[in-house]
Every structure is written in C-alpha cells, then in structure tokens.
Amino acid sequence: MAAPNIETIVSLAKRRGFVFPSSEIYGGLGSSWDYAPLGVELANNVKAAWWRWMVYERDDMEGLDSSIILNRKVWKYSGHEDTFSDPLVDCRNCQNRMRADKLDLPAGFASIEEAIRHKAVKCTNCGETDLTEPRPFNLMFRTQIGAASAEDDPNALAYLRPETAQGIFINYLNVQTAMRRKLPFGIAQIGKSFRNEVTPGNFIFRTREFEQMEMEYFVRPGEDDAALNFWVKACFDWYARLGINPDNLKLYEQPKKELAHYAKRTVDILYRFFPERDDETKRWDELMGIANRTDFDLKTHSKKPEDAEGKRLNPDSTEDLSYFDEASKERFYPFVIEPAAGVNRSVLAFLMDAYTERETDKGEKRVILKLHPQLAPIKVAVLPLAKNKPEIVGMARTLKHQLQPHLRAVYDDTGGIGKLYARQDEIGTPFCVTVDHESLEDEAVTVRDRDTWEQQRVKIGELRNHLMKRLKN
Ligand code: GAP
C-alpha cells in the first residue's frame, strides 16, 4: 500500500483523539497542536522507549532535566544571539513570508539573493516576483524575568530555549564530577524547545513549540569520527527496530555550506514525510540529525581559553570545562557528538509508517495502525460481546481492572463487536480481549490480534502472562 500523506494522518489524529488543533474554540493558533488522550500516550511511549534505549541500556550515560529559561549569557556564548536566525523574504504583493534557504534556486544564478534581485524567484503563494532581499530573523522567543520590561532593562531579557543541548553543556562539569564519569560518556535530555519559526506547518512537523530528545556524547579528540559513525547507525537502527520501514528512512550528509558554524560533520536521518510530492528529493525531510560539534561548546562556555594577549575569551564564565585525563596526564576539551531528535517528528513518522488499510470480506475499508506494541497508546481493549448481560459486562470490567496495573487497558461497550474491533485497529491497539457467553462457563476469553485478525482462546488465569509475552515479542 502507498504510504499515506500527512493529511490522512491529520484527519485520523483529530477523529480518533491523537492530536487536536490548539485553541480551536478561539479560532486556533497557527501551527499549534495539543496532544489528545491517545497522542499523549504515544508521545510518552516514544520518549520512554528512547530513554530506556539511550540511558538505561547503556553503561556510559546519565540523564538530565535542565531549565527552559537559562541565563541569557548561555545564548550569547553559544552563538544563538548572533547567529540563530533564518533568512526571511517577504512578498511585496501578498505579504507572504518565506525562508530564502527553502526557495528553489533558478538555473543560471549563483545565489538566491542574486536571483531575487533579477526577479527570477516567484512567491510561493501568489507567484509574483516582487520579493524583498533576505534578512536575518532571530528565532529565539524573547521573554522577561521579573517586573521590569526587557525594553527598559536589558538585564531582564531572557529567552525560551531553542534547543535542549545548551542545558547539557552548562551542566557538563557538574554531571561529570557528581557522577565520577570518565570519557567517553554521554548526557541525555528530553524536553520542550521553542523557535519562532518563519514558516511553521505541515501539522506537527514544524511548530514553534516542540519537544526534543537530545544526547551529547563526550569523547577524546580523535575519537570523534568513529563516535559519529556509531551514533548514526545506532539511531537509524532504533527507528527501524521500532517499526519504521528502512526504505522510508535515508541518510543525508550535510554539505560544507549547510553545516552549522560549530559542526565538523553532520548526518541527518530523513524520513519520507511527503510521499505525494512530484519531486523525489522533496519527499524527504529531516527526522533527526547527528552532529560532530567538535570542542566548540565546552570551549565557548569556559573561562578559558585565552587569546594571544592572554585575555579571557569568555569573561563571564566562572569555570573551565576542560577535562584532565588521569592516565595520560593530559588536559583537553572533549569533542561532542550530538544525536538530536524531535519527539513530534518521531511521533509523526511512527504514525505515518504504521498506517495501513485492509479490506474486509464484505469489501469495507478498514484502517489498521500497525504501531510497534511498545509505542501503541493502548495495549489491550477488553470488550463484552453482549452489553445487556450483567454477568458478561461484570467479568469484562473485572478483567480490565486486573490488567490495568500491568499494561494500559481500556474497556469499551459502545458498539457491536465488529465496530469495537475496527475502532481498536484504527488506534493501533495490539490486542482485543472479548468476553462472551462461553466465558461464563469455561473461564476463557478470545484474544484477537490486530495485525492478523486471528483469534485465540485463552484461560483467564493465563491471560496476563499471555498478553505480556506477546507484547514483548
Ligand atoms: N541541538 C541541535 C539541534 O537542535 P536541530 O536540527 O535544530 O538540532 C533537532 O533540531 C531536531 O529537533 C530536528 O531534527 C527535529 O526533529 C526537531 N525540530 C527542530 N525544530 C523543530 C520544529 N520547529 N518543530 C518540530 N521539530 C523540530
């Protein structure tokens, strides 16, 4: 079956309670989305799977949860105040706002600026060619600390973090010391980030408020190239293990001109988010990136190094974040490999990849969301075959209560059994358990598999273990 487009997922997400447009009763808020009852479960499961894999299943990892609002100087020395901007272009005809780096460069021009000056670039909305020169627009959301306005008192100015990474760098020494870590080791963090994106859109693909899963892996200089290759493969395999078809993933080596100022090398993992697009290259977009950030971050936040005149390059920091290697008696700044993923883009990719359609014997179309059981919002639905039979309903409710401390279970009696199965298939529930008339006699229930629609009779006393085992496999 052809992969669905994002619109199919938007409609499923609203209909079945994964993601709702935010502030909808007030007309919405551009590109803001709320995670609905099933969406919050899915996102939590994605984050839990990442944390388990990244932190618990490794010997060289620590976790962190740093503040969203940090000292403004963090963003000064990280370079975000000066360079975290997108080149903005306006259409003078219809006021449409575009990112210059996302516009197609027409043949025969060396740069988009030159092409705009020669009126060779069309507005993506109205098609006119009267566009402004690109100008930098800083993406950080500004806020103020305390009662003074940031306009009157520059000390009151603060930002909502645009990435979780800097919270890790400024805690690097604390973590290393408190946890007695030696290189190589990593610090992982999951949390919200905010960017005043010029062109948000495509559902939860690009929003102004989003969530990141980032890890900074600290290594000796010289071990950075191998570490980057390791993490590229590990991240690719993580998505594939959790059910994404590897044919819908591909690696993208960022060319020199695209690299961030701090990066030696960056490899993006792309997902086929836009299968409906005519141009093959435009079907793919970034799911996550793995960057070699060199020793830029630890150096820039250090009170050292000094320049040629012995002047400290960072007069505001109180710490030197260099590393002393006991074995070799060397002091140096570790290099950093950073796998940086988006929770929201991961959720979208998992939803798109899980979406399948199947025809019933009667020729009806059924949607089946073949989510990996670890990610499925609900693991089991307990359904009574007859809702007017108190003994059957009672048994089904008791079963749900017995299962719920161990796995996410729901009870549903709001339709005929066919409809109830279809509803659970559409939200990705791996198993349905049906209590019928015979259950009252034989103390057994029917377990139905989402993917094969096969049914199996299981003794109630064995049900929990049966489900746990199948969910694990
Ligand atoms: N610390 C490095 C960093 O933040 P990034 O490529 O800008 O790198 C990492 O962001 C990931 O965060 C992206 O690959 C994407 O999954 C997610 N992300 C970034 N901006 C986003 C946005 N506006 N909306 C949703 N996800 C976003």
Short mmCIF file of C-alpha atoms in Angstrom, two decimals, residues 105-346:
data_model
loop_
_atom_site.label_atom_id
_atom_site.label_comp_id
_atom_site.label_asym_id
_atom_site.label_seq_id
_atom_site.Cartn_x
_atom_site.Cartn_y
_atom_site.Cartn_z
CA LEU A 105 17.48 28.44 -6.88
CA PRO A 106 16.67 29.06 -10.57
CA ALA A 107 19.25 27.82 -13.09
CA GLY A 108 21.91 30.35 -14.07
CA PHE A 109 22.17 32.11 -10.67
CA ALA A 110 24.90 31.69 -8.10
CA SER A 111 22.75 32.66 -5.10
CA ILE A 112 19.14 33.18 -4.15
CA GLU A 113 19.89 36.86 -3.38
CA GLU A 114 21.05 37.38 -6.95
CA ALA A 115 18.03 35.53 -8.34
CA ILE A 116 15.64 37.65 -6.22
CA ARG A 117 17.34 40.84 -7.44
CA HIS A 118 16.79 39.69 -11.03
CA LYS A 119 13.15 38.86 -10.27
CA ALA A 120 13.74 35.23 -11.14
CA VAL A 121 12.16 33.85 -7.95
CA LYS A 122 8.39 33.52 -7.60
CA CYS A 123 6.41 33.97 -4.38
CA THR A 124 5.27 30.52 -3.20
CA ASN A 125 1.79 31.95 -2.57
CA CYS A 126 0.86 34.37 -5.40
CA GLY A 127 3.58 33.67 -7.98
CA GLU A 128 4.69 37.35 -8.19
CA THR A 129 8.43 38.09 -8.30
CA ASP A 130 8.49 41.32 -6.26
CA LEU A 131 10.35 39.94 -3.21
CA THR A 132 12.43 41.68 -0.55
CA GLU A 133 16.13 40.91 -0.05
CA PRO A 134 16.67 38.13 2.52
CA ARG A 135 17.27 39.48 6.04
CA PRO A 136 18.16 37.53 9.19
CA PHE A 137 15.34 36.89 11.66
CA ASN A 138 16.35 35.55 15.09
CA LEU A 139 14.26 32.53 16.01
CA MET A 140 14.55 32.77 19.79
CA PHE A 141 11.40 33.66 21.71
CA ARG A 142 12.07 36.61 23.99
CA THR A 143 10.62 36.93 27.45
CA GLN A 144 11.44 38.91 30.58
CA ILE A 145 12.42 37.98 34.09
CA GLY A 146 10.79 39.91 36.93
CA ALA A 147 8.66 43.03 36.82
CA ALA A 148 10.89 45.23 34.62
CA SER A 149 10.22 45.18 30.91
CA ALA A 150 13.06 43.86 28.75
CA GLU A 151 12.80 47.07 26.67
CA ASP A 152 13.64 49.23 29.72
CA ASP A 153 16.12 46.91 31.38
CA PRO A 154 18.34 44.69 29.21
CA ASN A 155 19.14 42.58 32.29
CA ALA A 156 15.50 41.48 32.36
CA LEU A 157 15.75 39.97 28.86
CA ALA A 158 15.65 36.18 28.68
CA TYR A 159 14.83 33.56 26.07
CA LEU A 160 12.86 30.34 25.94
CA ARG A 161 15.48 27.75 25.00
CA PRO A 162 15.60 26.93 21.27
CA GLU A 163 17.39 23.61 21.93
CA THR A 164 17.89 21.42 24.99
CA ALA A 165 21.58 20.93 24.18
CA GLN A 166 22.93 24.06 25.90
CA GLY A 167 21.40 22.97 29.22
CA ILE A 168 23.61 19.88 28.92
CA PHE A 169 26.83 21.79 28.12
CA ILE A 170 26.47 24.16 31.05
CA ASN A 171 25.94 21.16 33.37
CA TYR A 172 28.71 19.05 31.84
CA LEU A 173 31.20 19.60 34.65
CA ASN A 174 28.60 19.15 37.42
CA VAL A 175 27.45 15.85 35.94
CA GLN A 176 30.99 14.62 35.29
CA THR A 177 32.10 15.44 38.83
CA ALA A 178 28.98 14.32 40.71
CA MET A 179 28.71 11.04 38.81
CA ARG A 180 32.52 10.46 38.70
CA ARG A 181 32.45 9.94 34.94
CA LYS A 182 35.43 9.31 32.68
CA LEU A 183 35.42 9.79 28.91
CA PRO A 184 33.65 8.66 26.86
CA PHE A 185 30.25 9.31 28.39
CA GLY A 186 27.00 10.96 27.42
CA ILE A 187 24.26 13.13 28.91
CA ALA A 188 20.73 12.73 27.62
CA GLN A 189 17.82 15.10 27.96
CA ILE A 190 14.22 15.25 26.76
CA GLY A 191 12.30 18.49 26.91
CA LYS A 192 10.47 21.34 25.25
CA SER A 193 12.18 23.79 22.94
CA PHE A 194 10.81 26.91 21.29
CA ARG A 195 11.59 28.58 17.98
CA ASN A 196 9.75 31.47 16.40
CA GLU A 197 9.75 29.66 13.05
CA VAL A 198 9.17 31.80 9.97
CA THR A 199 7.29 29.10 8.10
CA PRO A 200 5.87 26.56 10.55
CA GLY A 201 3.49 24.00 9.14
CA ASN A 202 2.84 20.51 7.86
CA PHE A 203 0.95 19.53 11.01
CA ILE A 204 3.36 18.63 13.85
CA PHE A 205 6.38 18.54 11.53
CA ARG A 206 7.40 22.15 12.17
CA THR A 207 5.89 24.05 15.08
CA ARG A 208 7.03 26.91 17.29
CA GLU A 209 6.79 24.83 20.45
CA PHE A 210 8.12 21.30 20.20
CA GLU A 211 9.95 18.65 22.13
CA GLN A 212 13.47 17.33 21.62
CA MET A 213 15.33 14.17 22.63
CA GLU A 214 18.99 15.13 22.63
CA MET A 215 22.15 13.46 23.81
CA GLU A 216 25.64 14.93 24.00
CA TYR A 217 28.36 12.28 23.86
CA PHE A 218 31.76 13.48 25.12
CA VAL A 219 34.85 11.84 23.61
CA ARG A 220 38.59 12.41 23.31
CA PRO A 221 39.53 14.44 20.23
CA GLY A 222 40.49 11.90 17.61
CA GLU A 223 37.74 9.50 18.67
CA ASP A 224 35.03 11.80 17.32
CA ASP A 225 34.82 10.48 13.75
CA ALA A 226 34.22 6.88 14.84
CA ALA A 227 31.73 8.00 17.50
CA LEU A 228 29.70 9.91 14.94
CA ASN A 229 29.53 6.87 12.64
CA PHE A 230 28.48 4.72 15.60
CA TRP A 231 25.61 7.04 16.58
CA VAL A 232 24.35 7.46 13.01
CA LYS A 233 23.91 3.71 12.69
CA ALA A 234 22.54 3.31 16.23
CA CYS A 235 19.85 5.99 15.67
CA PHE A 236 18.87 4.64 12.24
CA ASP A 237 18.52 1.14 13.75
CA TRP A 238 16.49 2.49 16.68
CA TYR A 239 13.79 3.82 14.35
CA ALA A 240 13.85 0.63 12.28
CA ARG A 241 13.59 -1.56 15.39
CA LEU A 242 10.54 0.37 16.49
CA GLY A 243 8.77 -0.39 13.25
CA ILE A 244 9.78 2.20 10.66
CA ASN A 245 10.34 0.63 7.28
CA PRO A 246 14.04 1.31 6.48
CA ASP A 247 13.02 2.09 2.89
CA ASN A 248 11.31 5.19 4.28
CA LEU A 249 14.49 6.34 6.02
CA LYS A 250 17.67 7.62 4.46
CA LEU A 251 20.88 9.31 5.48
CA TYR A 252 21.81 12.78 4.29
CA GLU A 253 25.36 14.05 4.59
CA GLN A 254 25.17 17.82 5.11
CA PRO A 255 27.44 19.57 2.60
CA LYS A 256 30.01 22.03 4.00
CA LYS A 257 27.89 25.09 3.15
CA GLU A 258 24.93 23.75 5.18
CA LEU A 259 26.92 22.90 8.31
CA ALA A 260 26.27 24.91 11.47
CA HIS A 261 29.22 27.13 12.40
CA TYR A 262 30.29 24.73 15.18
CA ALA A 263 29.96 21.48 13.23
CA LYS A 264 32.72 19.41 11.66
CA ARG A 265 30.27 16.92 10.16
CA THR A 266 26.50 16.37 10.38
CA VAL A 267 24.45 13.47 9.08
CA ASP A 268 20.68 13.82 9.05
CA ILE A 269 18.26 10.92 9.12
CA LEU A 270 15.48 11.76 6.70
CA TYR A 271 12.01 10.26 6.61
CA ARG A 272 9.68 10.15 3.60
CA PHE A 273 7.27 12.67 5.17
CA PHE A 274 5.85 13.88 1.81
CA PRO A 275 5.35 10.83 -0.45
CA GLU A 276 2.79 12.68 -2.57
CA ARG A 277 5.28 15.26 -3.91
CA ASP A 278 6.31 15.01 -7.57
CA ASP A 279 9.94 15.82 -6.95
CA GLU A 280 11.62 12.78 -5.36
CA THR A 281 14.12 14.87 -3.37
CA LYS A 282 11.30 16.93 -1.82
CA ARG A 283 9.55 13.84 -0.47
CA TRP A 284 12.20 13.54 2.22
CA ASP A 285 12.78 15.76 5.23
CA GLU A 286 14.73 15.74 8.46
CA LEU A 287 13.65 13.42 11.24
CA MET A 288 16.79 13.96 13.29
CA GLY A 289 20.43 14.98 12.96
CA ILE A 290 23.69 13.61 14.32
CA ALA A 291 26.36 16.30 14.56
CA ASN A 292 30.02 16.40 15.42
CA ARG A 293 30.03 19.69 17.39
CA THR A 294 33.79 19.46 17.99
CA ASP A 295 35.02 21.11 21.20
CA PHE A 296 33.16 24.32 20.35
CA ASP A 297 30.57 24.18 23.12
CA LEU A 298 32.78 23.28 26.06
CA LYS A 299 35.37 25.82 24.95
CA THR A 300 32.94 28.63 24.38
CA HIS A 301 31.37 28.21 27.83
CA SER A 302 34.78 28.01 29.53
CA LYS A 303 36.51 30.90 31.27
CA LYS A 304 39.41 29.68 29.15
CA PRO A 305 40.96 29.58 26.60
CA GLU A 306 42.86 32.84 26.44
CA ASP A 307 43.67 34.73 23.26
CA ALA A 308 47.18 35.72 22.13
CA GLU A 309 47.25 38.67 24.58
CA GLY A 310 46.23 36.43 27.47
CA LYS A 311 42.72 37.93 27.61
CA ARG A 312 39.99 35.50 28.59
CA LEU A 313 37.69 34.83 25.61
CA ASN A 314 34.75 34.24 27.94
CA PRO A 315 35.00 36.75 30.78
CA ASP A 316 31.55 35.77 32.11
CA SER A 317 32.02 32.07 32.80
CA THR A 318 33.41 31.03 36.17
CA GLU A 319 34.53 27.53 35.12
CA ASP A 320 36.98 25.86 32.81
CA LEU A 321 35.21 22.91 31.19
CA SER A 322 38.36 21.14 30.04
CA TYR A 323 38.99 17.51 31.01
CA PHE A 324 42.01 16.08 32.80
CA ASP A 325 42.87 12.56 31.78
CA GLU A 326 44.46 10.83 34.78
CA ALA A 327 46.03 8.05 32.71
CA SER A 328 47.85 10.23 30.17
CA LYS A 329 48.10 13.34 32.42
CA GLU A 330 46.75 15.38 29.52
CA ARG A 331 44.26 18.25 29.74
CA PHE A 332 41.99 18.90 26.75
CA TYR A 333 38.47 19.89 25.70
CA PRO A 334 36.33 16.86 24.83
CA PHE A 335 34.69 16.68 21.42
CA VAL A 336 30.93 16.26 21.35
CA ILE A 337 28.78 14.01 19.19
CA GLU A 338 25.14 15.01 19.31
CA PRO A 339 22.20 12.85 18.21
CA ALA A 340 19.30 15.34 18.24
CA ALA A 341 15.80 14.08 17.52
CA GLY A 342 12.35 15.64 17.63
CA VAL A 343 9.62 13.92 19.65
CA ASN A 344 6.92 15.37 17.44
CA ARG A 345 8.55 14.42 14.15
CA SER A 346 9.19 10.95 15.55
#
